[in-house]
Coordinates of C-alpha atoms in Angstrom, one line a residue:
S1 CA -15.2 -24.1 10.8
L2 CA -13.4 -20.7 10.7
L3 CA -12.5 -21.1 14.4
F4 CA -10.8 -24.4 13.6
I5 CA -8.8 -22.9 10.8
L6 CA -7.6 -20.0 13.0
C7 CA -6.6 -22.3 15.8
M8 CA -4.4 -24.3 13.4
G9 CA -1.8 -21.6 13.5
G10 CA 0.1 -19.1 11.3
S11 CA 1.1 -21.8 8.7
Q12 CA -2.6 -22.2 7.8
I13 CA -3.2 -18.5 7.0
K14 CA -3.9 -19.4 3.3
L15 CA -6.9 -21.5 4.5
T16 CA -8.0 -18.6 6.6
I17 CA -8.0 -16.3 3.6
F18 CA -9.8 -18.9 1.5
A19 CA -12.5 -19.2 4.3
L20 CA -12.9 -15.4 4.5
R21 CA -13.4 -15.1 0.7
L22 CA -15.8 -18.0 0.7
Q23 CA -17.8 -16.5 3.5
A24 CA -17.9 -13.1 1.7
A25 CA -19.1 -14.7 -1.4
S26 CA -22.1 -16.3 0.3
L27 CA -25.5 -15.0 -0.5
S28 CA -26.1 -13.8 3.0
P29 CA -22.6 -12.8 4.3
S30 CA -22.3 -12.5 8.0
S31 CA -19.5 -11.5 10.3
S32 CA -17.9 -14.5 12.0
S33 CA -16.7 -14.3 15.5
L34 CA -14.2 -16.0 17.8
E35 CA -14.5 -16.3 21.5
D36 CA -11.5 -14.9 23.5
T37 CA -11.4 -17.4 26.4
S38 CA -9.1 -15.3 28.5
S39 CA -11.5 -12.3 28.7
G40 CA -14.9 -13.9 27.8
L41 CA -15.2 -11.4 24.9
V42 CA -16.4 -12.5 21.4
L43 CA -13.9 -11.2 18.8
P44 CA -14.7 -10.7 15.2
F45 CA -12.9 -13.0 12.8
P46 CA -10.2 -12.2 11.8
S47 CA -9.2 -10.0 14.7
Q48 CA -5.6 -9.4 13.6
V49 CA -5.1 -7.4 10.4
V50 CA -2.0 -5.7 9.0
Y51 CA -1.9 -3.0 6.3
N52 CA 1.8 -2.6 5.5
R53 CA 1.0 0.3 3.2
V54 CA 3.2 0.9 0.1
G55 CA 4.4 4.5 -0.2
K56 CA 2.6 6.8 -2.7
C57 CA -0.2 4.3 -3.3
G58 CA -3.1 6.1 -1.8
S59 CA -2.5 5.0 1.8
R60 CA -3.2 8.5 3.2
T61 CA -6.7 8.1 1.9
V62 CA -7.1 4.7 3.4
V63 CA -5.7 5.6 6.8
L64 CA -7.9 8.7 7.0
L65 CA -10.9 6.3 6.3
L66 CA -9.6 3.9 8.9
R67 CA -9.5 6.6 11.6
I68 CA -13.2 7.3 10.9
L69 CA -14.1 3.6 10.8
S70 CA -12.2 2.7 14.0
E71 CA -14.4 5.1 15.9
K72 CA -17.5 3.9 14.1
H73 CA -16.9 0.2 14.6
G74 CA -14.8 0.1 17.7
F75 CA -11.7 -1.7 16.5
N76 CA -8.2 -0.8 17.6
L77 CA -6.3 1.1 14.9
V78 CA -2.6 0.8 15.7
T79 CA -0.2 3.1 14.0
S80 CA 3.6 3.6 14.5
D81 CA 5.8 6.5 15.5
I82 CA 8.4 5.3 13.0
H83 CA 7.7 6.3 9.4
N84 CA 11.0 6.1 7.6
K85 CA 12.2 2.5 8.2
T86 CA 10.8 -0.3 6.0
R87 CA 13.7 -2.7 6.4
L88 CA 14.3 -4.2 9.8
T89 CA 17.0 -6.1 11.6
K90 CA 16.1 -9.5 13.1
N91 CA 15.8 -7.9 16.6
E92 CA 13.7 -5.1 15.2
Q93 CA 11.4 -7.6 13.5
M94 CA 11.0 -9.5 16.8
E95 CA 10.3 -6.4 18.7
L96 CA 7.7 -5.0 16.2
I97 CA 6.0 -8.4 15.9
K98 CA 5.8 -8.6 19.7
N99 CA 4.3 -5.1 19.9
I100 CA 1.7 -5.8 17.2
S101 CA 0.8 -9.2 18.6
T102 CA 0.1 -7.9 22.1
A103 CA -2.2 -5.1 20.8
E104 CA -5.8 -5.2 22.0
Q105 CA -7.9 -7.2 19.6
P106 CA -9.6 -6.7 17.2
Y107 CA -6.8 -4.5 15.8
L108 CA -5.6 -3.2 12.5
F109 CA -2.0 -2.3 12.4
T110 CA -0.6 0.0 9.7
R111 CA 2.8 1.2 8.8
H112 CA 5.2 1.6 5.8
V113 CA 7.1 -1.6 6.4
H114 CA 8.1 -4.6 4.2
F115 CA 6.3 -7.9 4.8
L116 CA 6.9 -9.5 8.3
N117 CA 6.7 -13.2 8.8
F118 CA 5.1 -13.5 12.2
S119 CA 5.1 -17.3 12.2
R120 CA 8.9 -17.3 11.8
F121 CA 9.1 -15.8 15.3
G122 CA 6.4 -18.0 16.8
G123 CA 3.6 -15.5 16.5
D124 CA 0.1 -15.9 14.9
Q125 CA 0.3 -14.7 11.3
P126 CA -2.2 -11.9 10.8
V127 CA -4.3 -11.3 7.7
Y128 CA -2.5 -8.8 5.4
I129 CA -4.1 -6.2 3.0
N130 CA -2.4 -3.7 0.7
I131 CA -2.8 -1.5 -2.4
I132 CA -0.4 -0.9 -5.2
R133 CA -0.5 1.2 -8.4
D134 CA 1.2 1.5 -11.8
P135 CA 4.9 1.6 -11.0
V136 CA 5.9 4.5 -13.2
N137 CA 3.0 6.6 -12.0
R138 CA 4.0 5.8 -8.4
F139 CA 7.6 6.8 -9.1
L140 CA 6.6 10.1 -10.7
S141 CA 4.3 10.9 -7.9
N142 CA 7.1 10.3 -5.4
Y143 CA 9.7 12.2 -7.5
F144 CA 7.6 15.4 -7.6
F145 CA 6.2 15.2 -4.1
R146 CA 9.7 15.0 -2.6
R147 CA 10.5 18.3 -4.4
F148 CA 7.2 20.3 -4.4
G149 CA 4.8 18.6 -2.0
D150 CA 1.0 19.0 -2.4
W151 CA -1.6 21.5 -1.3
R152 CA 0.7 23.1 1.3
G153 CA 2.6 24.7 -1.5
E154 CA 6.2 24.7 -2.7
Q155 CA 7.5 27.1 -0.1
N156 CA 6.2 24.9 2.8
H157 CA 7.8 21.9 1.2
M158 CA 11.1 23.6 0.9
I159 CA 11.0 24.3 4.7
R160 CA 10.1 20.6 5.3
T161 CA 13.1 19.4 3.1
P162 CA 15.8 21.9 3.8
S163 CA 18.6 19.4 3.2
M164 CA 17.7 19.1 -0.5
R165 CA 20.0 21.2 -2.7
Q166 CA 18.4 23.5 -5.1
E167 CA 20.0 21.8 -8.1
E168 CA 18.5 18.5 -6.9
R169 CA 15.1 20.0 -6.2
Y170 CA 14.8 21.4 -9.7
L171 CA 16.6 18.5 -11.5
D172 CA 14.8 17.8 -14.7
I173 CA 13.1 14.4 -14.6
N174 CA 14.5 13.5 -18.1
V175 CA 18.0 14.3 -17.0
C176 CA 17.6 12.2 -13.9
I177 CA 16.5 9.2 -16.0
L178 CA 18.6 9.5 -19.1
E179 CA 21.8 10.3 -17.1
N180 CA 21.2 7.4 -14.7
Y181 CA 21.0 9.4 -11.4
P182 CA 20.6 7.1 -8.4
E183 CA 17.1 8.3 -7.7
C184 CA 16.0 7.2 -11.2
S185 CA 17.9 3.9 -11.3
N186 CA 17.9 0.5 -9.5
P187 CA 17.9 -0.4 -6.7
R188 CA 15.9 2.7 -5.9
L189 CA 13.3 1.9 -8.5
F190 CA 12.8 -1.6 -7.1
Y191 CA 10.3 -0.3 -4.6
I192 CA 6.9 -2.2 -4.6
I193 CA 8.1 -5.8 -4.6
P194 CA 10.0 -5.7 -1.3
Y195 CA 6.8 -4.8 0.5
F196 CA 5.5 -8.2 -0.4
C197 CA 8.7 -10.2 -0.6
G198 CA 9.7 -9.4 3.0
Q199 CA 12.8 -8.7 5.1
H200 CA 15.3 -11.1 3.5
P201 CA 18.2 -9.2 2.0
R202 CA 17.6 -10.7 -1.5
C203 CA 14.1 -9.0 -1.4
R204 CA 15.8 -5.7 -2.2
E205 CA 17.7 -7.1 -5.2
P206 CA 15.8 -6.7 -8.5
G207 CA 15.3 -10.2 -9.9
E208 CA 13.2 -13.3 -10.3
W209 CA 13.9 -14.5 -6.7
A210 CA 12.3 -11.5 -5.1
L211 CA 9.5 -11.4 -7.6
E212 CA 8.5 -15.0 -7.1
R213 CA 8.7 -14.7 -3.3
A214 CA 6.5 -11.6 -3.5
K215 CA 3.9 -13.5 -5.6
L216 CA 3.9 -16.4 -3.2
N217 CA 3.3 -14.1 -0.2
V218 CA 0.5 -12.4 -2.0
N219 CA -1.2 -15.8 -2.5
E220 CA -0.6 -17.1 1.0
N221 CA -0.7 -14.2 3.3
F222 CA -2.7 -11.4 1.7
L223 CA -6.5 -11.4 1.9
L224 CA -6.5 -8.6 -0.7
V225 CA -4.0 -6.6 -2.7
G226 CA -6.0 -3.9 -4.6
I227 CA -5.2 -1.6 -7.4
L228 CA -5.3 2.2 -6.7
E229 CA -6.6 2.9 -10.2
E230 CA -9.8 1.0 -9.1
L231 CA -9.9 2.2 -5.5
E232 CA -13.7 2.1 -5.2
D233 CA -13.8 -1.6 -6.1
V234 CA -11.0 -2.2 -3.6
L235 CA -13.0 -0.6 -0.8
L236 CA -16.1 -2.5 -1.9
L237 CA -14.2 -5.8 -1.6
L238 CA -12.7 -4.9 1.8
E239 CA -16.2 -4.2 3.0
R240 CA -17.3 -7.7 1.9
F241 CA -14.2 -9.5 3.3
L242 CA -13.8 -7.5 6.5
P243 CA -17.2 -6.0 7.4
H244 CA -16.3 -5.5 11.1
Y245 CA -13.5 -3.1 9.9
F246 CA -14.8 -1.7 6.6
K247 CA -18.6 -1.6 6.8
D248 CA -19.9 1.6 5.2
V249 CA -16.4 2.6 3.9
L250 CA -17.6 3.3 0.4
S251 CA -20.3 5.7 1.5
I252 CA -17.8 7.5 3.8
Y253 CA -15.3 7.7 0.9
K254 CA -17.9 9.1 -1.4
N255 CA -19.1 11.7 1.1
P256 CA -18.5 15.2 -0.2
E257 CA -16.7 16.3 3.0
H258 CA -14.2 13.5 2.6
R259 CA -13.7 14.3 -1.0
K260 CA -13.0 17.9 -0.1
L261 CA -10.2 16.8 2.3
G262 CA -8.9 14.5 -0.4
N263 CA -8.5 17.3 -2.9
L264 CA -5.9 18.9 -0.5
T265 CA -3.4 16.0 -1.0
V266 CA -2.8 15.9 -4.7
T267 CA 0.9 16.1 -5.6
V268 CA 1.7 19.3 -7.5
K269 CA 3.9 20.1 -10.4
K270 CA 3.9 16.6 -11.9
T271 CA 5.1 16.5 -15.5
V272 CA 5.4 13.6 -17.8
P273 CA 8.9 12.5 -19.0
S274 CA 9.8 12.1 -22.6
P275 CA 8.9 8.9 -24.5
E276 CA 12.5 7.9 -24.5
A277 CA 12.8 8.4 -20.7
I278 CA 9.6 6.5 -20.1
Q279 CA 10.8 3.5 -22.1
I280 CA 14.0 3.5 -20.1
L281 CA 12.0 3.5 -16.9
Y282 CA 9.9 0.7 -18.1
Q283 CA 13.0 -1.5 -18.8
R284 CA 14.5 -0.7 -15.4
M285 CA 11.2 -1.5 -13.7
R286 CA 10.3 -4.7 -15.6
Y287 CA 10.1 -6.8 -12.5
E288 CA 7.9 -4.2 -10.8
Y289 CA 5.6 -4.3 -13.9
E290 CA 5.5 -8.1 -13.9
F291 CA 4.4 -8.0 -10.3
Y292 CA 1.9 -5.2 -10.9
Y293 CA 0.2 -7.1 -13.8
Y294 CA 0.1 -10.3 -11.7
V295 CA -1.6 -8.5 -8.8
K296 CA -3.9 -6.8 -11.2
E297 CA -4.9 -10.1 -12.8
Q298 CA -5.6 -11.6 -9.4
F299 CA -7.6 -8.6 -8.4
H300 CA -9.8 -8.8 -11.5
L301 CA -10.4 -12.5 -10.9
L302 CA -11.7 -11.6 -7.4
K303 CA -13.9 -8.8 -8.9
R304 CA -15.4 -11.2 -11.3
K305 CA -16.2 -13.7 -8.6
F306 CA -18.2 -11.0 -6.8
G307 CA -19.9 -9.8 -10.0
L308 CA -17.9 -6.6 -10.4
K309 CA -17.0 -5.7 -14.0
S310 CA -13.3 -5.0 -14.9
H311 CA -12.1 -2.9 -17.7
I312 CA -9.1 -5.0 -18.6
R313 CA -6.7 -3.5 -21.1
K314 CA -3.9 -5.4 -22.7
P315 CA -0.5 -4.0 -21.7
R316 CA 0.8 -1.6 -24.3
P317 CA 4.5 -1.0 -24.5
R318 CA 3.9 2.5 -25.7
P319 CA 4.9 5.8 -23.8
E320 CA 1.3 6.9 -23.6
F321 CA 0.5 3.9 -21.4
F322 CA 2.5 5.5 -18.6
I323 CA 1.0 9.0 -18.7
P324 CA -0.5 9.5 -15.2
S325 CA -4.2 8.6 -14.9
P326 CA -6.6 11.6 -14.7
L327 CA -7.8 9.9 -11.5
E328 CA -6.2 11.9 -8.8
T329 CA -6.3 10.3 -5.4
E330 CA -5.0 11.5 -2.0
E331 CA -1.5 10.3 -1.6
P332 CA 0.6 9.3 1.4
I333 CA 3.7 11.2 2.4
D334 CA 6.8 9.5 1.1
D335 CA 8.0 6.9 3.6
E336 CA 11.5 8.5 3.5
E337 CA 10.1 11.8 4.5
E338 CA 8.6 12.9 7.8
D339 CA 5.7 11.9 10.0
D340 CA 2.5 11.5 8.0
E341 CA 0.5 10.4 11.1
K342 CA 0.8 14.0 12.5
W343 CA -0.7 15.3 9.2
L344 CA -3.5 12.8 9.4
E345 CA -4.3 13.7 13.0
D346 CA -4.4 17.4 12.1
I347 CA -6.8 16.8 9.2
Y348 CA -9.0 14.5 11.3
K349 CA -9.4 17.1 14.1
R350 CA -10.7 19.7 11.7

């Protein structure tokens, strides 16, 4: 039973994930529950979910939806006051895991943070979820957002980033790439994989070791890693896998009022680098792309199991492949910038 699997401990989280997917695939899916013997409450299964959101991958959209859903369904949405620290010391890991584990269940914890191994510190491993996007598109979105922001306008963003020198703010993206500026080179470009590899120092070194460890964690600890380019299908699968958290999420997302708020968060002044610069980025981000394609393939396999059609395109090593998609989605504030929870709260109170 699902209860038996959960009680076997963190090392069996892969079986938990398999059970959840099996349950969601049944003809008459139902939300499982687990009795909390200490309080006599019946908790939904799973009752511990972590969304260690990747920066500039639509997480502002998802967190806004979660705020609405937490009120609607009564789960505990746990956020953090720390927004600019993804890599943690051993003591910081222990402290954060303790704080998350003692949150009132059912909880969903969200923060920009690299994967945490709860079982390493004796905790129950939660179910992880996440979303990624085309690596070059993510990089471009971050590059221009740091300089010019979104709907709040360029002047406001200059006030928010006063330490950025003017020559840096207006640095041509092609110059940054072709002249090998740190922002446009490794290890700065090695950004997505560490969110899945974890806290080990080698997870921040571009290479096969970090890539393979990230793939392993995706398979063993993540219920779902979605693709931003197919966000509606991501939300649909989340609703199937975790109905006690995500029931009705797609209808809320498609609501015109939510769409109106979303239009406020599109990064401005994005331009496309030259074909030469794009090809250089592609080479520098080859591990990121290998991971992205792996996740995309797994995501499409899941979609097919649930009868969702995928428009699978073969990778094309051509510059036009990397031109940003016309799909504009709400974007999270860069995790090296300031507090994005405050922004979300302001929007939510409107």
